[in-house]
Amino acid sequence: MGAAVKYERRGQIGVISVNNPPVNALSHAVRSGIVDALATAATDDSLAVVLCCEGRTFIAGADITEFGKPPQAPSLPDLLVALDSHPKLTVAAIHGTALGGGFEVALTCNYRIALTSAKVGLPEVKLGLLPGAGGTQRTPRLAGLPAAVDLITSGNPVSAERAMALKLIDQLADENLVERAIDYGNQLIEENAPQRQASALTFSLTVEDTDLIEKSRAQLVKRTRGERAPQRILDCLLAAAEGSFESGLKREREEFMACLADPQSAALRHMFFAERAAAKIDHLAKDIKPLDIRSVGIIGAGTMGGGIAMCFAQAGMAVTLVDMTDDAVNIGLEKIAKNYAISVKKGRLSTAQTDAIMANITTSSDFNDLGEVDMVIEAVFENLAVKKEVFATLDSICKPGAILASNTSYQSIDDIAAVTTRPESVLGMHFFSPANVMKLLEVVKGAQSSDLVIATAMAVGKKIGKVSVLSGMCYGFIGNRMLRHYGREAALCLMEGSTPAQIDSAMESWGMAMGPLAVSDLAGLDIGYKAREQLTAEQKGAPASYIVADRLVEAGRLGQKSGAGYYRYDPETRQRQEDPAVMTIVTEARRELGITPRHFEDEEIVNRLTLALANEGAKLLQEGIAQRASDIDVVYCYGYGFPRFRGGPMHTIEAMGLDKAVTLLNEFHDQLNPEHWQAAPLLTKLVANGGQLADSHRD
Ligand code: 3H9
């Protein structure tokens, strides 16, 4: 049977136990081990079979690393045929997380018992897939259509208790799962219980069910912005109701194979591994133990500081929120309380929960109150002189070993660290606005930041529920350095002949959460304007890339906050509307710079904006600012609304073909602007060598 699966007899029960760390994925060894064990149990004198797992979890699904490789028999469907037709009564014993193919195995067993702490779910949609081993056929038969739609299209797991209410689990156990499962098996034998098969249950649609499918279709089109797997899931659920179990299973198989071959799934699977890789820091010693951070000081009670304070308070840490005056901290605290009141109103949190969170936050206008905290995060405005002053003060107040982090988006961590006597304890922790919502955290390593401090910041990020990515030091770090190139191309497309509406809708149809000009309006056009005021003409770059933004600000159009920017905004609904006044400004700017507008295809907009990002990403990779290409993808998908089903900018060019990407870059170089479109040497090298971004590290 092999090391991954064991079979032993416990009285009249045959116990199959899977042991395939870390998550008991259904690799080939596990599938064939279970099939062999089932064959043994079929012919011995056992009366029932318990299927359980060792380690931290029940089977967490198919082995994702095997997708895209040549299939090896027995397949998961082969295994489930053996299980469904097994002559003995079968019981799944679930602990940890029974997910995807793992839960489908459990659903194929005759009965299911789970620890109360367990969770079950069908998360395949998050990988651009659908449950491909009967999940779309058995779930609605057991739990009904509404629950199946919810479970499978959201991909979110549910608690064992909820699963029991949905008839997906039959019994709960508080502890000693395997013993309890054996007792359960014995009890079922004694009761002469039938071999219940979900596949044998009949299922047909009611009028309400049909309505629900149609409604879900429309909602999912909106919510998932072009993802195909959710629609295919609904097709499979319809097939479950319209034909036999066998015909539904056949349809599910076809749709699963179509998903597997779909580039969207390749991108989403890339993201699954990218998120996990981002947590790993290549050069750190394996045995490094992050510091235990229990208390945090946040400096600056504005939108950013308040949002950061919420992250820490929600994670149960003691937060001291500091600003210059009592008024400023009180306003900040009121805003936080208001945010939580909205969460309570929306039913996301209870009053007791928000009270407990608020109790973790104390406020002060005296920096000396930060003397004993384990970590400080500075979130004052983007001005190097002010930041240096804050860090010099912190250096004199904070206890030895306290970590001093700056939430700067652009400034040099090294310049900030230089004003302290402990540059090894200084680093960047760049949150994204709104900080309590956005998942990304860029951990920025200064030249002298110690490994311990970096490891601690990464661990803290995990504790507060962020996806953390390490960035080296450069202007704008990973995300904002790339964004400048993306923003530049959006502005240039506008000047060369496009419109704000075309640019934004081209990017949104492609999958971006929001188009670049609508994002600028949301962030406030005055921010870039003020930043440009501090730059030299050379640093500002081509005037065509900022002339319209400047003119809009000078006309009082600061974006959403002033009711107008690249668009006009409905004061009630905040809906954007095209505004002829903007095109008047654009036309005037084109005339001033001697630019004759031309026709634009959406494809050119998408190619220019995504390639501008990826080309700069390749330069960051080559310079060692980003550890790996997939880290850049994580930054963009979690911090900048890049569609996960495109896999981030680096995966986008890898999927397009690096050779095609370089050809396009060279075309842009020749036809548009040679300075903007120098292909990153790393890309040309990879194309010449036939290499992949995933294998490339710093030169
Ligand atoms: C499916 O089942 C299709 C079927 O319907 C039909 C087939 C025909 N495979 O997340 P962690 C690795 S699709 C391979 O850090 P946690 C992971 O990469 C599948 N590897 O732990 C990591 O490796 P490393 C449906 C996997 O405790 C390590 O395990 N199932 C798989 O925070 C630890 O993972 C899913 O989508 C896998 N299936 O969370 C479930 N899963 O250490 C996906 C994990 O080298 N998995 N690894 O970085 C999860 O959601 C989480 O891993 C889980 C544990 C909640 C289980």
mmCIF file with all atom_site columns, C-alpha atoms in Angstrom, residues 80-165:
data_model
loop_
_atom_site.group_PDB
_atom_site.id
_atom_site.type_symbol
_atom_site.label_atom_id
_atom_site.label_alt_id
_atom_site.label_comp_id
_atom_site.label_asym_id
_atom_site.label_entity_id
_atom_site.label_seq_id
_atom_site.pdbx_PDB_ins_code
_atom_site.Cartn_x
_atom_site.Cartn_y
_atom_site.Cartn_z
_atom_site.occupancy
_atom_site.B_iso_or_equiv
_atom_site.pdbx_formal_charge
_atom_site.auth_seq_id
_atom_site.auth_comp_id
_atom_site.auth_asym_id
_atom_site.auth_atom_id
_atom_site.pdbx_PDB_model_num
ATOM 1  C CA . LEU A 1 80  ? -14.434 7.211  -6.108  1.00 0.00 ? 80  LEU A CA 1
ATOM 2  C CA . VAL A 1 81  ? -15.985 4.514  -8.280  1.00 0.00 ? 81  VAL A CA 1
ATOM 3  C CA . ALA A 1 82  ? -14.215 1.948  -6.066  1.00 0.00 ? 82  ALA A CA 1
ATOM 4  C CA . LEU A 1 83  ? -15.428 3.726  -2.945  1.00 0.00 ? 83  LEU A CA 1
ATOM 5  C CA . ASP A 1 84  ? -19.026 4.247  -4.103  1.00 0.00 ? 84  ASP A CA 1
ATOM 6  C CA . SER A 1 85  ? -19.404 0.619  -5.120  1.00 0.00 ? 85  SER A CA 1
ATOM 7  C CA . HIS A 1 86  ? -17.588 -0.799 -2.101  1.00 0.00 ? 86  HIS A CA 1
ATOM 8  C CA . PRO A 1 87  ? -19.322 -3.840 -0.600  1.00 0.00 ? 87  PRO A CA 1
ATOM 9  C CA . LYS A 1 88  ? -18.713 -2.688 3.003   1.00 0.00 ? 88  LYS A CA 1
ATOM 10 C CA . LEU A 1 89  ? -20.210 0.242  4.839   1.00 0.00 ? 89  LEU A CA 1
ATOM 11 C CA . THR A 1 90  ? -17.849 3.250  4.681   1.00 0.00 ? 90  THR A CA 1
ATOM 12 C CA . VAL A 1 91  ? -17.353 6.094  7.177   1.00 0.00 ? 91  VAL A CA 1
ATOM 13 C CA . ALA A 1 92  ? -15.169 9.191  6.682   1.00 0.00 ? 92  ALA A CA 1
ATOM 14 C CA . ALA A 1 93  ? -13.570 10.565 9.864   1.00 0.00 ? 93  ALA A CA 1
ATOM 15 C CA . ILE A 1 94  ? -12.831 14.262 9.311   1.00 0.00 ? 94  ILE A CA 1
ATOM 16 C CA . HIS A 1 95  ? -10.503 16.556 11.223  1.00 0.00 ? 95  HIS A CA 1
ATOM 17 C CA . GLY A 1 96  ? -8.773  19.782 10.158  1.00 0.00 ? 96  GLY A CA 1
ATOM 18 C CA . THR A 1 97  ? -9.979  20.762 6.704   1.00 0.00 ? 97  THR A CA 1
ATOM 19 C CA . ALA A 1 98  ? -11.663 18.361 4.272   1.00 0.00 ? 98  ALA A CA 1
ATOM 20 C CA . LEU A 1 99  ? -11.378 20.323 1.072   1.00 0.00 ? 99  LEU A CA 1
ATOM 21 C CA . GLY A 1 100 ? -11.976 19.823 -2.639  1.00 0.00 ? 100 GLY A CA 1
ATOM 22 C CA . GLY A 1 101 ? -11.236 16.255 -3.709  1.00 0.00 ? 101 GLY A CA 1
ATOM 23 C CA . GLY A 1 102 ? -10.797 15.414 -0.014  1.00 0.00 ? 102 GLY A CA 1
ATOM 24 C CA . PHE A 1 103 ? -14.345 16.442 0.777   1.00 0.00 ? 103 PHE A CA 1
ATOM 25 C CA . GLU A 1 104 ? -15.540 14.672 -2.374  1.00 0.00 ? 104 GLU A CA 1
ATOM 26 C CA . VAL A 1 105 ? -13.966 11.473 -1.025  1.00 0.00 ? 105 VAL A CA 1
ATOM 27 C CA . ALA A 1 106 ? -15.835 12.024 2.247   1.00 0.00 ? 106 ALA A CA 1
ATOM 28 C CA . LEU A 1 107 ? -19.114 12.732 0.410   1.00 0.00 ? 107 LEU A CA 1
ATOM 29 C CA . THR A 1 108 ? -18.730 9.425  -1.430  1.00 0.00 ? 108 THR A CA 1
ATOM 30 C CA . CYS A 1 109 ? -18.453 7.496  1.838   1.00 0.00 ? 109 CYS A CA 1
ATOM 31 C CA . ASN A 1 110 ? -21.771 6.211  3.212   1.00 0.00 ? 110 ASN A CA 1
ATOM 32 C CA . TYR A 1 111 ? -21.470 8.239  6.457   1.00 0.00 ? 111 TYR A CA 1
ATOM 33 C CA . ARG A 1 112 ? -19.392 11.126 7.771   1.00 0.00 ? 112 ARG A CA 1
ATOM 34 C CA . ILE A 1 113 ? -18.265 11.988 11.280  1.00 0.00 ? 113 ILE A CA 1
ATOM 35 C CA . ALA A 1 114 ? -16.230 15.142 11.986  1.00 0.00 ? 114 ALA A CA 1
ATOM 36 C CA . LEU A 1 115 ? -14.477 16.838 14.864  1.00 0.00 ? 115 LEU A CA 1
ATOM 37 C CA . THR A 1 116 ? -16.418 19.946 15.902  1.00 0.00 ? 116 THR A CA 1
ATOM 38 C CA . SER A 1 117 ? -13.302 21.985 15.079  1.00 0.00 ? 117 SER A CA 1
ATOM 39 C CA . ALA A 1 118 ? -13.205 20.663 11.488  1.00 0.00 ? 118 ALA A CA 1
ATOM 40 C CA . LYS A 1 119 ? -14.104 22.603 8.384   1.00 0.00 ? 119 LYS A CA 1
ATOM 41 C CA . VAL A 1 120 ? -15.285 21.295 5.050   1.00 0.00 ? 120 VAL A CA 1
ATOM 42 C CA . GLY A 1 121 ? -15.526 22.941 1.661   1.00 0.00 ? 121 GLY A CA 1
ATOM 43 C CA . LEU A 1 122 ? -15.143 22.854 -2.092  1.00 0.00 ? 122 LEU A CA 1
ATOM 44 C CA . PRO A 1 123 ? -12.608 25.640 -2.801  1.00 0.00 ? 123 PRO A CA 1
ATOM 45 C CA . GLU A 1 124 ? -11.801 24.568 -6.388  1.00 0.00 ? 124 GLU A CA 1
ATOM 46 C CA . VAL A 1 125 ? -13.310 27.781 -7.821  1.00 0.00 ? 125 VAL A CA 1
ATOM 47 C CA . LYS A 1 126 ? -10.477 29.706 -6.182  1.00 0.00 ? 126 LYS A CA 1
ATOM 48 C CA . LEU A 1 127 ? -8.110  27.740 -8.423  1.00 0.00 ? 127 LEU A CA 1
ATOM 49 C CA . GLY A 1 128 ? -10.241 28.390 -11.515 1.00 0.00 ? 128 GLY A CA 1
ATOM 50 C CA . LEU A 1 129 ? -11.575 24.826 -11.271 1.00 0.00 ? 129 LEU A CA 1
ATOM 51 C CA . LEU A 1 130 ? -14.733 23.086 -10.172 1.00 0.00 ? 130 LEU A CA 1
ATOM 52 C CA . PRO A 1 131 ? -15.172 20.031 -7.972  1.00 0.00 ? 131 PRO A CA 1
ATOM 53 C CA . GLY A 1 132 ? -14.230 17.361 -10.499 1.00 0.00 ? 132 GLY A CA 1
ATOM 54 C CA . ALA A 1 133 ? -14.917 14.225 -8.510  1.00 0.00 ? 133 ALA A CA 1
ATOM 55 C CA . GLY A 1 134 ? -18.670 14.314 -8.066  1.00 0.00 ? 134 GLY A CA 1
ATOM 56 C CA . GLY A 1 135 ? -18.832 17.371 -5.797  1.00 0.00 ? 135 GLY A CA 1
ATOM 57 C CA . THR A 1 136 ? -21.236 19.244 -8.067  1.00 0.00 ? 136 THR A CA 1
ATOM 58 C CA . GLN A 1 137 ? -23.494 16.183 -8.211  1.00 0.00 ? 137 GLN A CA 1
ATOM 59 C CA . ARG A 1 138 ? -23.429 14.873 -4.637  1.00 0.00 ? 138 ARG A CA 1
ATOM 60 C CA . THR A 1 139 ? -23.575 18.230 -2.818  1.00 0.00 ? 139 THR A CA 1
ATOM 61 C CA . PRO A 1 140 ? -26.961 19.377 -4.199  1.00 0.00 ? 140 PRO A CA 1
ATOM 62 C CA . ARG A 1 141 ? -28.381 15.880 -3.687  1.00 0.00 ? 141 ARG A CA 1
ATOM 63 C CA . LEU A 1 142 ? -27.423 15.985 0.000   1.00 0.00 ? 142 LEU A CA 1
ATOM 64 C CA . ALA A 1 143 ? -27.740 19.673 0.893   1.00 0.00 ? 143 ALA A CA 1
ATOM 65 C CA . GLY A 1 144 ? -30.122 21.075 -1.717  1.00 0.00 ? 144 GLY A CA 1
ATOM 66 C CA . LEU A 1 145 ? -29.392 23.532 -4.477  1.00 0.00 ? 145 LEU A CA 1
ATOM 67 C CA . PRO A 1 146 ? -29.102 26.869 -2.586  1.00 0.00 ? 146 PRO A CA 1
ATOM 68 C CA . ALA A 1 147 ? -26.467 25.457 -0.210  1.00 0.00 ? 147 ALA A CA 1
ATOM 69 C CA . ALA A 1 148 ? -24.608 23.823 -3.094  1.00 0.00 ? 148 ALA A CA 1
ATOM 70 C CA . VAL A 1 149 ? -24.557 27.055 -5.117  1.00 0.00 ? 149 VAL A CA 1
ATOM 71 C CA . ASP A 1 150 ? -23.246 28.963 -2.140  1.00 0.00 ? 150 ASP A CA 1
ATOM 72 C CA . LEU A 1 151 ? -20.633 26.413 -1.102  1.00 0.00 ? 151 LEU A CA 1
ATOM 73 C CA . ILE A 1 152 ? -19.243 25.689 -4.561  1.00 0.00 ? 152 ILE A CA 1
ATOM 74 C CA . THR A 1 153 ? -19.350 29.129 -6.189  1.00 0.00 ? 153 THR A CA 1
ATOM 75 C CA . SER A 1 154 ? -17.876 30.895 -3.149  1.00 0.00 ? 154 SER A CA 1
ATOM 76 C CA . GLY A 1 155 ? -15.315 28.186 -2.411  1.00 0.00 ? 155 GLY A CA 1
ATOM 77 C CA . ASN A 1 156 ? -15.491 29.179 1.260   1.00 0.00 ? 156 ASN A CA 1
ATOM 78 C CA . PRO A 1 157 ? -15.340 26.354 3.789   1.00 0.00 ? 157 PRO A CA 1
ATOM 79 C CA . VAL A 1 158 ? -18.032 25.929 6.448   1.00 0.00 ? 158 VAL A CA 1
ATOM 80 C CA . SER A 1 159 ? -17.791 24.668 10.019  1.00 0.00 ? 159 SER A CA 1
ATOM 81 C CA . ALA A 1 160 ? -18.585 21.046 10.812  1.00 0.00 ? 160 ALA A CA 1
ATOM 82 C CA . GLU A 1 161 ? -21.643 22.231 12.709  1.00 0.00 ? 161 GLU A CA 1
ATOM 83 C CA . ARG A 1 162 ? -22.967 24.132 9.672   1.00 0.00 ? 162 ARG A CA 1
ATOM 84 C CA . ALA A 1 163 ? -22.156 21.151 7.440   1.00 0.00 ? 163 ALA A CA 1
ATOM 85 C CA . MET A 1 164 ? -24.199 18.954 9.780   1.00 0.00 ? 164 MET A CA 1
ATOM 86 C CA . ALA A 1 165 ? -27.134 21.345 9.518   1.00 0.00 ? 165 ALA A CA 1
#
